[in-house]
XYZ file of N, CA and C in Angstrom:
513
model
N 58.124 78.070 -34.327
C 57.125 77.364 -33.567
C 56.729 76.042 -34.265
N 56.578 76.118 -35.605
C 56.227 74.922 -36.360
C 57.319 73.860 -36.235
N 58.582 74.306 -36.240
C 59.697 73.371 -36.101
C 59.676 72.700 -34.736
N 59.375 73.481 -33.709
C 59.309 72.934 -32.355
C 58.194 71.892 -32.253
N 57.045 72.217 -32.814
C 55.915 71.269 -32.794
C 56.257 70.022 -33.604
N 56.895 70.229 -34.755
C 57.239 69.065 -35.582
C 58.291 68.187 -34.916
N 59.104 68.732 -34.018
C 60.071 67.930 -33.273
C 59.411 67.235 -32.080
N 58.521 67.936 -31.416
C 57.879 67.382 -30.220
C 56.837 66.315 -30.549
N 56.143 66.477 -31.658
C 55.074 65.541 -32.021
C 55.574 64.105 -32.156
N 56.640 63.835 -32.885
C 57.117 62.439 -32.966
C 57.597 61.891 -31.622
N 58.201 62.745 -30.815
C 58.665 62.299 -29.493
C 57.475 61.907 -28.629
N 56.432 62.735 -28.644
C 55.230 62.428 -27.856
C 54.554 61.166 -28.367
N 54.562 60.991 -29.673
C 53.961 59.793 -30.261
C 54.722 58.542 -29.835
N 56.038 58.601 -29.858
C 56.845 57.467 -29.418
C 56.612 57.154 -27.942
N 56.543 58.190 -27.124
C 56.298 57.981 -25.698
C 54.930 57.357 -25.443
N 53.933 57.772 -26.203
C 52.594 57.196 -26.002
C 52.561 55.726 -26.409
N 53.279 55.354 -27.487
C 53.347 53.941 -27.869
C 54.101 53.130 -26.832
N 55.155 53.679 -26.276
C 55.924 52.976 -25.250
C 55.067 52.742 -24.017
N 54.271 53.720 -23.659
C 53.401 53.573 -22.484
C 52.340 52.508 -22.720
N 51.831 52.410 -23.936
C 50.817 51.395 -24.237
C 51.391 49.992 -24.166
N 52.671 49.845 -24.462
C 53.292 48.535 -24.466
C 53.617 48.008 -23.083
N 53.641 48.888 -22.089
C 53.967 48.453 -20.739
C 52.782 47.726 -20.123
N 53.077 46.659 -19.409
C 52.028 45.942 -18.690
C 51.930 46.513 -17.295
N 50.718 46.666 -16.828
C 50.526 47.149 -15.466
C 50.984 46.068 -14.487
N 51.621 46.503 -13.438
C 52.058 45.553 -12.411
C 50.833 44.913 -11.776
N 50.879 43.607 -11.521
C 49.735 42.957 -10.884
C 49.433 43.614 -9.541
N 48.170 43.753 -9.282
C 47.719 44.379 -8.043
C 48.125 43.524 -6.842
N 48.553 44.177 -5.805
C 48.870 43.490 -4.552
C 47.585 43.397 -3.751
N 47.384 42.287 -3.114
C 46.209 42.111 -2.270
C 46.376 42.843 -0.955
N 45.451 42.640 -0.045
C 45.536 43.310 1.248
C 46.798 42.908 2.004
N 47.268 43.807 2.846
C 48.470 43.560 3.645
C 48.200 42.509 4.711
N 49.251 41.846 5.136
C 49.160 40.893 6.235
C 49.312 39.458 5.791
N 49.492 38.602 6.780
C 49.559 37.168 6.522
C 48.152 36.667 6.232
N 48.011 35.488 5.649
C 46.670 34.947 5.447
C 45.853 34.869 6.748
N 46.491 34.484 7.857
C 45.778 34.442 9.136
C 45.294 35.816 9.573
N 46.122 36.837 9.356
C 45.725 38.209 9.684
C 44.596 38.681 8.782
N 44.622 38.271 7.516
C 43.542 38.640 6.595
C 42.241 37.966 7.021
N 42.311 36.721 7.469
C 41.117 36.049 7.992
C 40.564 36.837 9.175
N 41.437 37.277 10.081
C 40.988 38.095 11.216
C 40.290 39.362 10.735
N 40.834 39.998 9.702
C 40.222 41.215 9.154
C 38.859 40.906 8.525
N 38.757 39.760 7.860
C 37.463 39.363 7.286
C 36.435 39.226 8.403
N 36.812 38.552 9.490
C 35.891 38.395 10.612
C 35.548 39.739 11.257
N 36.501 40.663 11.322
C 36.234 41.993 11.877
C 35.208 42.745 11.045
N 35.171 42.485 9.734
C 34.247 43.166 8.828
C 32.991 42.350 8.542
N 32.795 41.305 9.293
C 31.658 40.404 9.115
C 30.778 40.474 10.349
N 29.528 40.135 10.173
C 28.647 40.035 11.342
C 29.214 39.006 12.306
N 28.928 39.109 13.571
C 29.460 38.111 14.525
C 29.037 36.689 14.143
N 29.979 35.779 14.221
C 29.685 34.373 13.948
C 28.989 33.761 15.151
N 28.112 32.836 14.895
C 27.408 32.143 15.973
C 27.951 30.735 16.131
N 29.243 30.582 15.904
C 29.902 29.304 16.111
C 31.355 29.580 16.461
N 31.971 28.635 17.117
C 33.372 28.779 17.496
C 34.256 28.280 16.365
N 35.253 29.101 16.016
C 36.186 28.737 14.952
C 37.616 28.855 15.460
N 38.506 28.169 14.784
C 39.936 28.313 15.050
C 40.621 28.527 13.710
N 41.708 29.276 13.736
C 42.460 29.582 12.524
C 43.881 29.069 12.691
N 44.377 28.437 11.646
C 45.761 27.939 11.689
C 46.413 28.126 10.328
N 47.744 28.288 10.360
C 48.505 28.356 9.120
C 48.511 26.986 8.470
N 48.494 26.980 7.161
C 48.526 25.734 6.393
C 49.969 25.427 6.016
N 50.410 24.214 6.293
C 51.764 23.779 5.939
C 51.791 23.452 4.445
N 52.356 24.353 3.669
C 52.365 24.192 2.219
C 53.301 23.089 1.735
N 54.152 22.576 2.625
C 55.042 21.468 2.244
C 54.368 20.118 2.442
N 53.178 20.121 3.026
C 52.423 18.890 3.268
C 51.318 18.776 2.217
N 51.532 17.972 1.163
C 50.539 17.895 0.090
C 49.181 17.383 0.564
N 49.155 16.536 1.604
C 47.876 16.047 2.115
C 47.084 17.175 2.776
N 47.768 18.000 3.560
C 47.099 19.130 4.212
C 46.612 20.143 3.184
N 47.424 20.391 2.169
C 47.033 21.322 1.110
C 45.807 20.785 0.375
N 45.842 19.507 -0.005
C 44.717 18.910 -0.725
C 43.463 18.882 0.143
N 43.590 18.529 1.403
C 42.440 18.441 2.308
C 41.740 19.791 2.455
N 42.522 20.862 2.553
C 41.942 22.176 2.808
C 41.631 22.995 1.568
N 42.288 22.668 0.435
C 42.098 23.491 -0.761
C 41.706 22.706 -2.010
N 41.949 21.417 -2.024
C 41.719 20.634 -3.234
C 42.888 20.712 -4.211
N 43.864 21.567 -3.920
C 45.034 21.685 -4.802
C 45.963 20.492 -4.611
N 46.644 20.090 -5.674
C 47.576 18.967 -5.596
C 48.828 19.316 -4.803
N 49.199 20.597 -4.809
C 50.386 21.032 -4.069
C 50.243 22.517 -3.738
N 51.128 22.983 -2.899
C 51.166 24.394 -2.544
C 52.206 25.154 -3.335
N 52.623 24.633 -4.478
C 53.702 25.233 -5.257
C 53.432 26.672 -5.687
N 52.189 27.006 -5.988
C 51.878 28.362 -6.447
C 51.567 29.319 -5.296
N 51.579 28.795 -4.069
C 51.231 29.609 -2.911
C 52.482 30.006 -2.133
N 52.454 31.206 -1.573
C 53.548 31.610 -0.689
C 53.146 31.438 0.767
N 51.831 31.450 1.055
C 51.329 31.240 2.418
C 49.832 31.002 2.339
N 49.298 30.318 3.347
C 47.854 30.069 3.413
C 47.468 29.801 4.856
N 46.203 30.084 5.152
C 45.648 29.792 6.475
C 44.210 29.324 6.284
N 43.741 28.550 7.233
C 42.382 28.030 7.190
C 41.719 28.284 8.533
N 40.444 28.641 8.481
C 39.644 28.844 9.680
C 38.449 27.908 9.584
N 38.293 27.071 10.611
C 37.225 26.077 10.576
C 36.481 26.040 11.896
N 35.294 25.458 11.855
C 34.503 25.268 13.067
C 35.209 24.269 13.970
N 35.078 24.484 15.267
C 35.801 23.645 16.221
C 35.186 22.264 16.403
N 33.963 22.059 16.020
C 33.292 20.793 16.306
C 32.925 20.009 15.050
N 33.801 19.971 14.061
C 33.558 19.139 12.886
C 32.315 19.513 12.111
N 31.981 20.783 12.113
C 30.833 21.257 11.353
C 31.300 21.697 9.968
N 30.395 21.693 9.018
C 30.737 22.032 7.640
C 30.902 23.542 7.501
N 32.110 24.006 7.820
C 32.433 25.430 7.762
C 33.935 25.565 7.544
N 34.334 26.270 6.487
C 35.764 26.450 6.213
C 35.981 27.749 5.451
N 36.917 28.548 5.945
C 37.354 29.777 5.284
C 38.851 29.642 5.054
N 39.271 29.731 3.802
C 40.676 29.611 3.442
C 41.121 30.916 2.783
N 42.263 31.426 3.213
C 42.883 32.572 2.554
C 44.304 32.162 2.183
N 44.645 32.395 0.918
C 45.981 32.041 0.427
C 46.571 33.218 -0.326
N 47.853 33.384 -0.160
C 48.586 34.380 -0.946
C 49.375 33.603 -1.997
N 49.168 33.956 -3.276
C 49.877 33.278 -4.359
C 51.223 33.962 -4.604
N 52.172 33.192 -5.103
C 53.506 33.738 -5.381
C 53.450 34.777 -6.495
N 52.594 34.533 -7.500
C 52.466 35.417 -8.650
C 50.998 35.796 -8.794
N 50.695 37.089 -8.686
C 49.307 37.552 -8.763
C 48.623 37.122 -10.060
N 49.410 36.887 -11.105
C 48.835 36.432 -12.372
C 48.189 35.048 -12.239
N 48.551 34.292 -11.195
C 47.986 32.956 -10.973
C 46.751 32.967 -10.080
N 46.399 34.105 -9.520
C 45.312 34.155 -8.531
C 43.984 33.644 -9.099
N 43.629 34.053 -10.291
C 42.351 33.625 -10.874
C 42.299 32.109 -11.032
N 43.378 31.523 -11.544
C 43.392 30.072 -11.755
C 43.402 29.321 -10.433
N 44.161 29.809 -9.457
C 44.188 29.156 -8.143
C 42.806 29.210 -7.506
N 42.142 30.360 -7.571
C 40.792 30.481 -7.010
C 39.833 29.510 -7.697
N 39.913 29.420 -9.023
C 39.042 28.502 -9.769
C 39.346 27.051 -9.420
N 40.634 26.718 -9.315
C 41.011 25.342 -8.972
C 40.496 24.960 -7.585
N 40.642 25.851 -6.624
C 40.130 25.549 -5.279
C 38.622 25.369 -5.337
N 37.940 26.289 -6.003
C 36.478 26.206 -6.111
C 36.043 24.884 -6.743
N 36.722 24.484 -7.804
C 36.339 23.273 -8.536
C 36.755 21.977 -7.842
N 37.875 21.998 -7.122
C 38.460 20.743 -6.650
C 38.318 20.460 -5.162
N 37.950 21.440 -4.358
C 37.884 21.204 -2.914
C 36.812 20.158 -2.598
N 37.066 19.368 -1.588
C 36.122 18.340 -1.160
C 35.138 18.964 -0.160
N 33.915 19.180 -0.586
C 32.911 19.805 0.281
C 32.399 18.848 1.356
N 32.797 17.573 1.281
C 32.399 16.565 2.273
C 33.621 16.051 3.036
N 34.569 16.918 3.309
C 35.818 16.488 3.949
C 35.647 16.149 5.425
N 34.546 16.539 6.024
C 34.302 16.260 7.433
C 33.539 14.950 7.589
N 33.520 14.430 8.784
C 32.782 13.193 9.057
C 31.298 13.522 9.189
N 30.482 12.918 8.341
C 29.023 12.998 8.407
C 28.406 14.348 8.074
N 29.173 15.331 7.638
C 28.597 16.620 7.246
C 29.215 17.075 5.938
N 28.482 17.924 5.213
C 28.967 18.418 3.930
C 28.530 19.859 3.738
N 29.418 20.665 3.174
C 29.075 22.040 2.810
C 28.240 22.010 1.542
N 27.175 22.782 1.530
C 26.346 22.828 0.330
C 26.351 24.219 -0.319
N 27.153 25.135 0.220
C 27.364 26.435 -0.410
C 28.863 26.712 -0.423
N 29.322 27.340 -1.484
C 30.739 27.671 -1.569
C 30.927 28.853 -2.505
N 32.046 29.547 -2.317
C 32.409 30.651 -3.191
C 33.916 30.845 -3.133
N 34.450 31.463 -4.162
C 35.871 31.816 -4.196
C 35.990 33.191 -4.830
N 36.995 33.928 -4.391
C 37.249 35.258 -4.941
C 38.724 35.560 -4.775
N 39.176 36.571 -5.496
C 40.568 36.984 -5.328
C 40.680 38.486 -5.477
N 41.754 38.981 -4.907
C 42.089 40.402 -4.960
C 43.604 40.483 -5.043
N 44.123 40.856 -6.197
C 45.575 40.894 -6.360
C 46.149 39.512 -6.183
N 47.033 39.365 -5.210
C 47.691 38.077 -4.982
C 47.067 37.284 -3.841
N 45.871 37.663 -3.416
C 45.194 36.981 -2.303
C 43.921 36.305 -2.800
N 43.797 35.023 -2.468
C 42.624 34.220 -2.818
C 41.861 33.904 -1.544
N 40.538 34.028 -1.602
C 39.682 33.665 -0.480
C 38.697 32.599 -0.956
N 38.561 31.535 -0.183
C 37.590 30.486 -0.474
C 36.774 30.252 0.790
N 35.457 30.139 0.620
C 34.573 29.887 1.755
C 33.554 28.836 1.374
N 33.333 27.891 2.283
C 32.256 26.916 2.106
C 31.637 26.625 3.467
N 30.346 26.335 3.437
C 29.642 26.037 4.685
C 28.343 25.307 4.372
N 27.837 24.659 5.405
C 26.510 24.075 5.304
C 25.470 25.184 5.396
N 24.368 25.038 4.707
C 23.348 26.093 4.704
C 22.735 26.315 6.087
N 22.940 25.379 7.020
C 22.423 25.569 8.372
C 23.118 26.740 9.081
N 24.225 27.237 8.525
C 24.932 28.376 9.117
C 24.511 29.709 8.499
N 23.411 29.716 7.754
C 22.984 30.931 7.063
C 22.754 32.107 8.014
N 22.372 31.848 9.252
C 22.200 32.938 10.214
C 23.533 33.514 10.646
N 24.578 32.733 10.513
C 25.897 33.148 10.985
C 26.798 33.648 9.855
N 26.863 32.897 8.771
C 27.742 33.258 7.657
C 27.229 32.631 6.371
N 27.199 33.416 5.331
C 26.810 32.926 4.010
C 27.912 33.293 3.015
N 27.819 32.736 1.838
C 28.795 33.094 0.814
C 28.734 34.600 0.544
N 27.531 35.151 0.537
C 27.374 36.582 0.258
C 27.996 37.446 1.349
N 27.766 37.101 2.607
C 28.317 37.928 3.694
C 29.838 37.801 3.771
N 30.366 36.624 3.481
C 31.819 36.466 3.477
C 32.445 37.226 2.306
N 31.800 37.201 1.143
C 32.311 37.963 0.005
C 32.304 39.461 0.311
N 31.252 39.942 0.946
C 31.180 41.362 1.309
C 32.292 41.733 2.281
N 32.542 40.882 3.267
C 33.608 41.158 4.231
C 34.966 41.157 3.537
N 35.200 40.197 2.642
C 36.462 40.140 1.901
C 36.601 41.372 1.015
N 35.515 41.770 0.392
C 35.517 42.960 -0.462
C 35.919 44.196 0.338
N 35.411 44.318 1.546
C 35.778 45.442 2.410
C 37.263 45.405 2.739
N 37.761 44.233 3.087
C 39.188 44.078 3.408
C 40.053 44.455 2.203
N 39.558 44.175 1.013
C 40.311 44.460 -0.218
C 40.062 45.868 -0.753
N 39.387 46.693 -0.007
C 39.150 48.060 -0.461
C 38.108 48.163 -1.563
N 37.209 47.182 -1.630
C 36.102 47.245 -2.587
C 36.364 46.611 -3.921
N 37.504 45.969 -4.113
C 37.846 45.430 -5.422
C 38.182 43.948 -5.333
N 37.216 43.085 -5.685
C 37.458 41.641 -5.741
C 36.878 41.094 -7.036
N 37.357 39.930 -7.412
C 36.787 39.191 -8.530
C 36.250 37.889 -7.965
N 34.966 37.635 -8.186
C 34.316 36.444 -7.640
C 34.362 35.343 -8.687
N 34.743 34.150 -8.256
C 34.819 32.982 -9.143
C 33.520 32.189 -9.102
N 33.013 31.913 -7.921
C 31.794 31.104 -7.827
C 30.923 31.513 -6.691
């Protein structure tokens, strides 16, 4: 019995060290395209009191990427969509899927830091937030006049629900 234990103990020790050295695979975000994820966010959010439209973002167009995200390019993204108010109001919800989940935190921070909150004519968003879940980044900004309809807190809660309760908030 002692011989068996003395043989098994080193094997178990080696296996435990090997397991510690493995990196956990980056978490995958919620299923679906960015546009579908935006729809899910709205399904888990209180009804909006404004009309919005959602469109896919052309990641090969650096001007469109910069206008909607503040990023210089869409190189780190595999897909993105934006949902905005139909009448030039300060309201924007962006969902992007990054190519590598390890980049999600930096992409979320870059969008939060670099997006132009005054990209519309004569209006500016004065609240904003960014969060990520696995390989999915969500950014929301709006004018405080939309507080009855959508706030950073309510959008984060809806995104959190879509992500199964696990998000990291940047701002």
